[in-house]
Coordinates of C-alpha atoms in Angstrom, one line a residue:
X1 CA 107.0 106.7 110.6
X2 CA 104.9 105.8 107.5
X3 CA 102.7 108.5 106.2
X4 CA 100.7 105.9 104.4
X5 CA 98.7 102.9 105.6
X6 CA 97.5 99.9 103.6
X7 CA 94.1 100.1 102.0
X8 CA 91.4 97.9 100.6
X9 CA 89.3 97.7 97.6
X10 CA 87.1 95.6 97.8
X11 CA 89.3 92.1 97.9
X12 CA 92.5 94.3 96.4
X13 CA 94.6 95.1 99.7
X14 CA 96.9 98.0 98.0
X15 CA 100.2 98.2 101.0
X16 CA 101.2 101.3 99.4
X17 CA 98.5 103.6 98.0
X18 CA 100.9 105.3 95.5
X19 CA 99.0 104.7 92.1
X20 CA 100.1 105.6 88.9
X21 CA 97.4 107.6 87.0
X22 CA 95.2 106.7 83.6
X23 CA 96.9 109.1 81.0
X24 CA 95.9 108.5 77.5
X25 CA 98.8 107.9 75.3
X26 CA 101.2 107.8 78.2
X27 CA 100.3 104.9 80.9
X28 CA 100.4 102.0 78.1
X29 CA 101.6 98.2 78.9
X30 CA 105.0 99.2 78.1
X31 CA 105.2 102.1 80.7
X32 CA 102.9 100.6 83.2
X33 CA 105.3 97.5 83.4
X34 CA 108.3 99.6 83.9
X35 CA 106.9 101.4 86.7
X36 CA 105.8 98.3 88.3
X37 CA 108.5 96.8 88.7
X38 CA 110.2 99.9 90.2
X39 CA 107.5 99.9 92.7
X40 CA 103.9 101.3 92.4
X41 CA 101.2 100.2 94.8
X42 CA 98.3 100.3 92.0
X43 CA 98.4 100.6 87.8
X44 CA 95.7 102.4 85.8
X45 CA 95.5 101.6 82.3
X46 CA 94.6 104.3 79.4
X47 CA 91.1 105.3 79.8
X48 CA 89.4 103.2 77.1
X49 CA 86.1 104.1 75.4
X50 CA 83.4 101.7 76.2
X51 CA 81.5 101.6 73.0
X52 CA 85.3 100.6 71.2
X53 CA 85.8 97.9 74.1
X54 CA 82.8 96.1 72.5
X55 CA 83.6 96.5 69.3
X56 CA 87.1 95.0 70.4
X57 CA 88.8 97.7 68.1
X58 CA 92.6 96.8 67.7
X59 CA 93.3 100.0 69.8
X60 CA 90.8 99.6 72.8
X61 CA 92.4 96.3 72.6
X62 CA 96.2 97.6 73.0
X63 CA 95.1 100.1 75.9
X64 CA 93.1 96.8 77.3
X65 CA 96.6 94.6 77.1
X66 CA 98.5 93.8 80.6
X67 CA 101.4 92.2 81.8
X68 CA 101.2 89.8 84.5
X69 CA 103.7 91.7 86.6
X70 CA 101.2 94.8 86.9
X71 CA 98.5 92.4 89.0
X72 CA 96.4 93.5 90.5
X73 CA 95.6 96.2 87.4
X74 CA 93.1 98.4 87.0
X75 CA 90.8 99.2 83.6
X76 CA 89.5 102.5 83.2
X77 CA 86.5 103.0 81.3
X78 CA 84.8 106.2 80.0
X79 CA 81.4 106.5 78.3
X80 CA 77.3 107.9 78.6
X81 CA 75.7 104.7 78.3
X82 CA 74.9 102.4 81.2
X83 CA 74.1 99.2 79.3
X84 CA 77.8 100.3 77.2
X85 CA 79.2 100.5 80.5
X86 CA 78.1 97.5 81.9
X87 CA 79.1 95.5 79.1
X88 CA 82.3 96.8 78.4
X89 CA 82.9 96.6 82.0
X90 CA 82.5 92.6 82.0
X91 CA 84.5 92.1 79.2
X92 CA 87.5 93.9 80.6
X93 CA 86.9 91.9 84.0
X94 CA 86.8 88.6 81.7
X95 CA 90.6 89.8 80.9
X96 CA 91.4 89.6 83.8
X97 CA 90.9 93.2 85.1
X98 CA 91.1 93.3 89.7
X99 CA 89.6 96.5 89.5
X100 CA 87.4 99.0 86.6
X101 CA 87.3 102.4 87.3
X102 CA 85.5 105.0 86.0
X103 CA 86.3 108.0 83.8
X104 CA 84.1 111.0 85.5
X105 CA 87.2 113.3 85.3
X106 CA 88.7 113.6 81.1
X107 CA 88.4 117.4 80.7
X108 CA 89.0 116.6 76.9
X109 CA 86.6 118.3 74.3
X110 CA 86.1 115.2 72.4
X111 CA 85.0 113.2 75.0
X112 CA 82.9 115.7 77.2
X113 CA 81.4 116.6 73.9
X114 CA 80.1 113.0 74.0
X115 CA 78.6 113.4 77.2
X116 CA 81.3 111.4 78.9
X117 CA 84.3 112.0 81.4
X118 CA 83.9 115.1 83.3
X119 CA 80.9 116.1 81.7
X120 CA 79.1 113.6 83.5
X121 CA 80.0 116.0 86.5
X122 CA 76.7 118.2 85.1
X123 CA 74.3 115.4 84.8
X124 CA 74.6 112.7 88.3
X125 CA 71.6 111.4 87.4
X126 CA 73.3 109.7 84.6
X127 CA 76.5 109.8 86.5
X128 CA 74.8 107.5 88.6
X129 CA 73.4 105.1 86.4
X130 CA 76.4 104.5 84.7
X131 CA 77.6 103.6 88.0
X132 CA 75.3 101.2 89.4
X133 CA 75.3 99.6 85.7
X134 CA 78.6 99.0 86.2
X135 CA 78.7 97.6 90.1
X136 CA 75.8 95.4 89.0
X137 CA 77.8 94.0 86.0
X138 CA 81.0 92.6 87.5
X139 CA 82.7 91.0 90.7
X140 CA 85.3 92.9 90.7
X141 CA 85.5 96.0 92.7
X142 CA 84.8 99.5 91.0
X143 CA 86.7 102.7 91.5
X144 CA 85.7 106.3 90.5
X145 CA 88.0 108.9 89.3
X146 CA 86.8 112.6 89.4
X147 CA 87.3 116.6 89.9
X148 CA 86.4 118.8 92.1
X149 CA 83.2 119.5 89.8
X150 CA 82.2 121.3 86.2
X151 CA 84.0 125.0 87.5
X152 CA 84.0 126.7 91.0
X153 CA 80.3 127.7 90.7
X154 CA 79.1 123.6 91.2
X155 CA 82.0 121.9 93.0
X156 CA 79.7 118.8 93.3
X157 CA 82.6 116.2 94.1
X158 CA 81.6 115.6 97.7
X159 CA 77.8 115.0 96.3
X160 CA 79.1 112.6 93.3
X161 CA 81.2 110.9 96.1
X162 CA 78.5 109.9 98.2
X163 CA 76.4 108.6 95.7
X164 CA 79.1 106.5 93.8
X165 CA 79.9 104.8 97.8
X166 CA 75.9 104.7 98.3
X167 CA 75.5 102.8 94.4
X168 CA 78.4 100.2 95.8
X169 CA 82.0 102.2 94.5
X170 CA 84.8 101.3 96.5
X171 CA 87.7 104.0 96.6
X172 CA 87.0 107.7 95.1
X173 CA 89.8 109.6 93.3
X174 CA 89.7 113.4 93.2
X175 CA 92.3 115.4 90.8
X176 CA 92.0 119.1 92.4
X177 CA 91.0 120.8 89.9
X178 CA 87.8 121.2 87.8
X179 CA 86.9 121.2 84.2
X180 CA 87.0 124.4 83.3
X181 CA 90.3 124.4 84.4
X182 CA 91.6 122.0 82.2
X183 CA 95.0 121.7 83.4
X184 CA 95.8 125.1 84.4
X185 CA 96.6 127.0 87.3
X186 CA 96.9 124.8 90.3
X187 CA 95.4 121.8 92.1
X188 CA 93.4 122.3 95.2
X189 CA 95.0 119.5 97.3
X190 CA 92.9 121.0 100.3
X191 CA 89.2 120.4 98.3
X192 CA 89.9 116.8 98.4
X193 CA 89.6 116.8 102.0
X194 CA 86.0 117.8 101.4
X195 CA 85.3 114.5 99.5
X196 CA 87.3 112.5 102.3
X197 CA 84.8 113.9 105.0
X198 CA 81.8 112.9 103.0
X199 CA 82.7 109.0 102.5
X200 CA 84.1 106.1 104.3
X201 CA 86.0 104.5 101.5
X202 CA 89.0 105.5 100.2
X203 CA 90.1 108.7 98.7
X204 CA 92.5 109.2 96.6
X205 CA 94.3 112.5 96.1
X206 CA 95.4 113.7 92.2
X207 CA 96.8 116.7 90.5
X208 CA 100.6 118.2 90.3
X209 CA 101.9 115.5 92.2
X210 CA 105.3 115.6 90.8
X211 CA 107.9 115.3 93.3
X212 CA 108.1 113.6 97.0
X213 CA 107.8 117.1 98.9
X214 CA 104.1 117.4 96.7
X215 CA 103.2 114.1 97.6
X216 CA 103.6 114.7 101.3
X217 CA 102.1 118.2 100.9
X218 CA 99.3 116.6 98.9
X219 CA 98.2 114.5 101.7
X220 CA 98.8 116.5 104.6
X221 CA 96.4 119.2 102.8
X222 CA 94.0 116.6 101.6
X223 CA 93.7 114.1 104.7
X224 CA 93.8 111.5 101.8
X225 CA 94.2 107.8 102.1
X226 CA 96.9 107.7 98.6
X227 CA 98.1 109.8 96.0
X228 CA 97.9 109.1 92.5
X229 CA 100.5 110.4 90.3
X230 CA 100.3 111.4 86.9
X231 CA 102.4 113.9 84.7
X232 CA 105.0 113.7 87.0
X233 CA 105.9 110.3 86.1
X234 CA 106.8 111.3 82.6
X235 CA 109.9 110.2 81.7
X236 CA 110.3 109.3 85.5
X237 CA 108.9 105.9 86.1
X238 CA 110.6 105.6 89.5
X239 CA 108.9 108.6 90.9
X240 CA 106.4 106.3 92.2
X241 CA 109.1 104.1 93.8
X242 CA 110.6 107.2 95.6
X243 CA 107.7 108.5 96.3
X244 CA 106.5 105.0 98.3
X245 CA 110.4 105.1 100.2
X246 CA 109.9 108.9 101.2
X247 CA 106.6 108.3 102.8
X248 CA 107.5 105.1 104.1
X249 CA 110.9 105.8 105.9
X250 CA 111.1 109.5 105.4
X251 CA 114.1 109.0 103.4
X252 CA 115.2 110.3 99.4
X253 CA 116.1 107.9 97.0
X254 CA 118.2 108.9 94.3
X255 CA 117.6 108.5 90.5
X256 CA 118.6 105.8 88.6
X257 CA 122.2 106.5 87.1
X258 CA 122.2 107.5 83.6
X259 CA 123.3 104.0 82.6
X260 CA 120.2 102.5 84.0
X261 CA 117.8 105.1 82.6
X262 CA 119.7 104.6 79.2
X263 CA 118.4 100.6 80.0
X264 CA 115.3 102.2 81.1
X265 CA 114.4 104.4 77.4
X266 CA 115.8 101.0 75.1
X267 CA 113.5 98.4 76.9
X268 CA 110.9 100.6 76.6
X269 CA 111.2 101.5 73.1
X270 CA 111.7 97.8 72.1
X271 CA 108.2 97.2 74.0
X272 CA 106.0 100.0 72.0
X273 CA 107.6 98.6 69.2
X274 CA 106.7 95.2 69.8
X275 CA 103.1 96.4 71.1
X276 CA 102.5 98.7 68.4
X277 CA 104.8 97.6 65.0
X278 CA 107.9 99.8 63.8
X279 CA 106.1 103.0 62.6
X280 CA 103.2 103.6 64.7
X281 CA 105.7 102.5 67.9
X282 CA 108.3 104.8 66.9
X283 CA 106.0 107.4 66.6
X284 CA 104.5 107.0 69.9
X285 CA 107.9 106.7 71.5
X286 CA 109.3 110.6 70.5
X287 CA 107.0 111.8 73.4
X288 CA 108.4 109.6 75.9
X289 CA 112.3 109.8 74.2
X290 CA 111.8 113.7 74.9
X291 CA 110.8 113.3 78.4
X292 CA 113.3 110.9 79.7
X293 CA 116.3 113.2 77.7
X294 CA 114.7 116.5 79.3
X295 CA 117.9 118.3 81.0
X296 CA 120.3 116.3 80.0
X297 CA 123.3 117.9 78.1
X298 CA 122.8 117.7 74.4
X299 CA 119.3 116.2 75.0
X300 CA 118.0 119.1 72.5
X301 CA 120.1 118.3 69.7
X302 CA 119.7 114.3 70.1
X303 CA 115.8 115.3 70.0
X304 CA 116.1 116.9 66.6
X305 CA 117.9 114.2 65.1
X306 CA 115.8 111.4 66.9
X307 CA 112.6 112.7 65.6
X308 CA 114.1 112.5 61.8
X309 CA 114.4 108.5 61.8
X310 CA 111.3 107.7 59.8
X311 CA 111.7 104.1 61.4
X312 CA 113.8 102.2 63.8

């Protein structure tokens, strides 16, 4: 029996609510499109800094670019400023964005330094500004992605929830863990279910998702309506795939062979390259080289060498 029913956002009807997580420097066009076509019910692009999405810099502009194959996509945006917000918002629905979501979760120094991403977990008021800036600003449905709170002393989720549903957001994601955390230790799949009793629209588990036993853990603890999956996809776009079979027919699928994944690591290296130019592509590419070789026999040693090549 599935473990997953259809949901809607907005006008977006996602069949399979397995969505591939915003991860700066990981969840570009070339990635995205690979793990699209493998299967993925929803893509996120790279959380993109309002202010830059004005200026059109060339990189907001990069983590802005799709591929018709990913439709519907979503466009993440982070930032402090409602009228920023707002504006950046309607440009990124004028490229044809279905869906902008909102950064209230980035536990990164630089950008909770700026008042943005999870620091906007200590001040809703302004949480909730830049939300209803945004609704106001576009057609297109809005999404908001968030932790459990600042650190276990204001788990506020449930509270932000509400009042992103009240101010007109459509589906709420919730990675388990809060900011003081960072990454560390584990997600608290259960807390989400907090944040799924305290709206009606649709929640979204996040956090260590990275195999098909967590996913069904994940929503089994949560009560969640999806699962978005982040660092378990590295080096593993058809997690997502297996992940959307398990749940649907209770069955595994196996990895790709090793041909296919070889297939897999050129196509994607050609793409960064093309989406980037030869040095700054290359560059980006040794993180994702070293995920996809992880295990493998030798992968240590072709590492070392491949992180010589100045350029391809």
């Amino acid at each position: 029996m599935a473990q997953l029913k259809p949901i809607q956002i907005g006008p977006v009807r996602i069949d399979t609510p397995v969505i591939l997580a915003p991860m700066t420097g990981v969840t570009d066009m070339p990635f995205r499109r690979i793990v699209k076509r493998y299967g993925a019910g929803l893509t996120v692009t790279e959380m993109i800094a309002s202010q830059a999405m004005i200026r059109e810099t060339r990189q907001s502009l990069q983590k802005a670019a799709w591929d018709p194959a990913e439709e519907p996509v979503s466009m993440q945006l982070a930032g402090c400023s409602p009228k920023e917000m707002a504006d950046a918002a309607r440009l990124n629905e004028d490229r044809g964005a279905a869906i902008i979501d909102i950064n209230m979760g980035c536990p990164v120094k630089k950008v909770v330094n700026g008042d943005a991403g999870s620091a906007l977990m200590r001040d809703l008021p302004l949480a909730a500004s830049l939300i209803d800036a945004t609704v106001k600003a576009v057609k297109v449905p809005v999404t908001v992605k968030m932790r459990m709170g600042w650190d276990h002393h204001s788990l506020n989720a449930p509270e932000l929830a509400r009042i992103a549903q009240d101010l007109g957001a459509q589906m709420i994601t919730v990675h388990g863990r809060t900011r003081c955390q960072m990454y560390k230790g584990e997600a608290d799949w259960g807390f989400v279910r907090r944040v799924k009793d305290a709206v009606t629209v649709p929640v979204i588990v996040n956090g260590d998702i990275c195999s098909m036993e967590d996913a069904e853990a994940a929503l089994a603890q949560s009560g969640a309506d999806g699962v978005m999956i982040g660092r378990g996809a590295y080096g593993r776009p058809w997690l997502l795939r297996q992940v959307m079979h398990k749940l649907g027919t209770g069955n595994r699928l196996p990895d790709p062979s090793l041909g296919e994944q070889l297939d897999v690591i050129l196509e994607q290296y050609d793409a960064m390259l093309d989406l980037y130019g030869p040095v700054i592509g290359a560059n980006c590419a040794r993180k994702h080289i070293g995920w996809y070789t992880r295990g493998l026999y030798g992968s240590a040693e072709f590492r070392n060498e491949f992180n010589k090549v100045a350029e391809p």
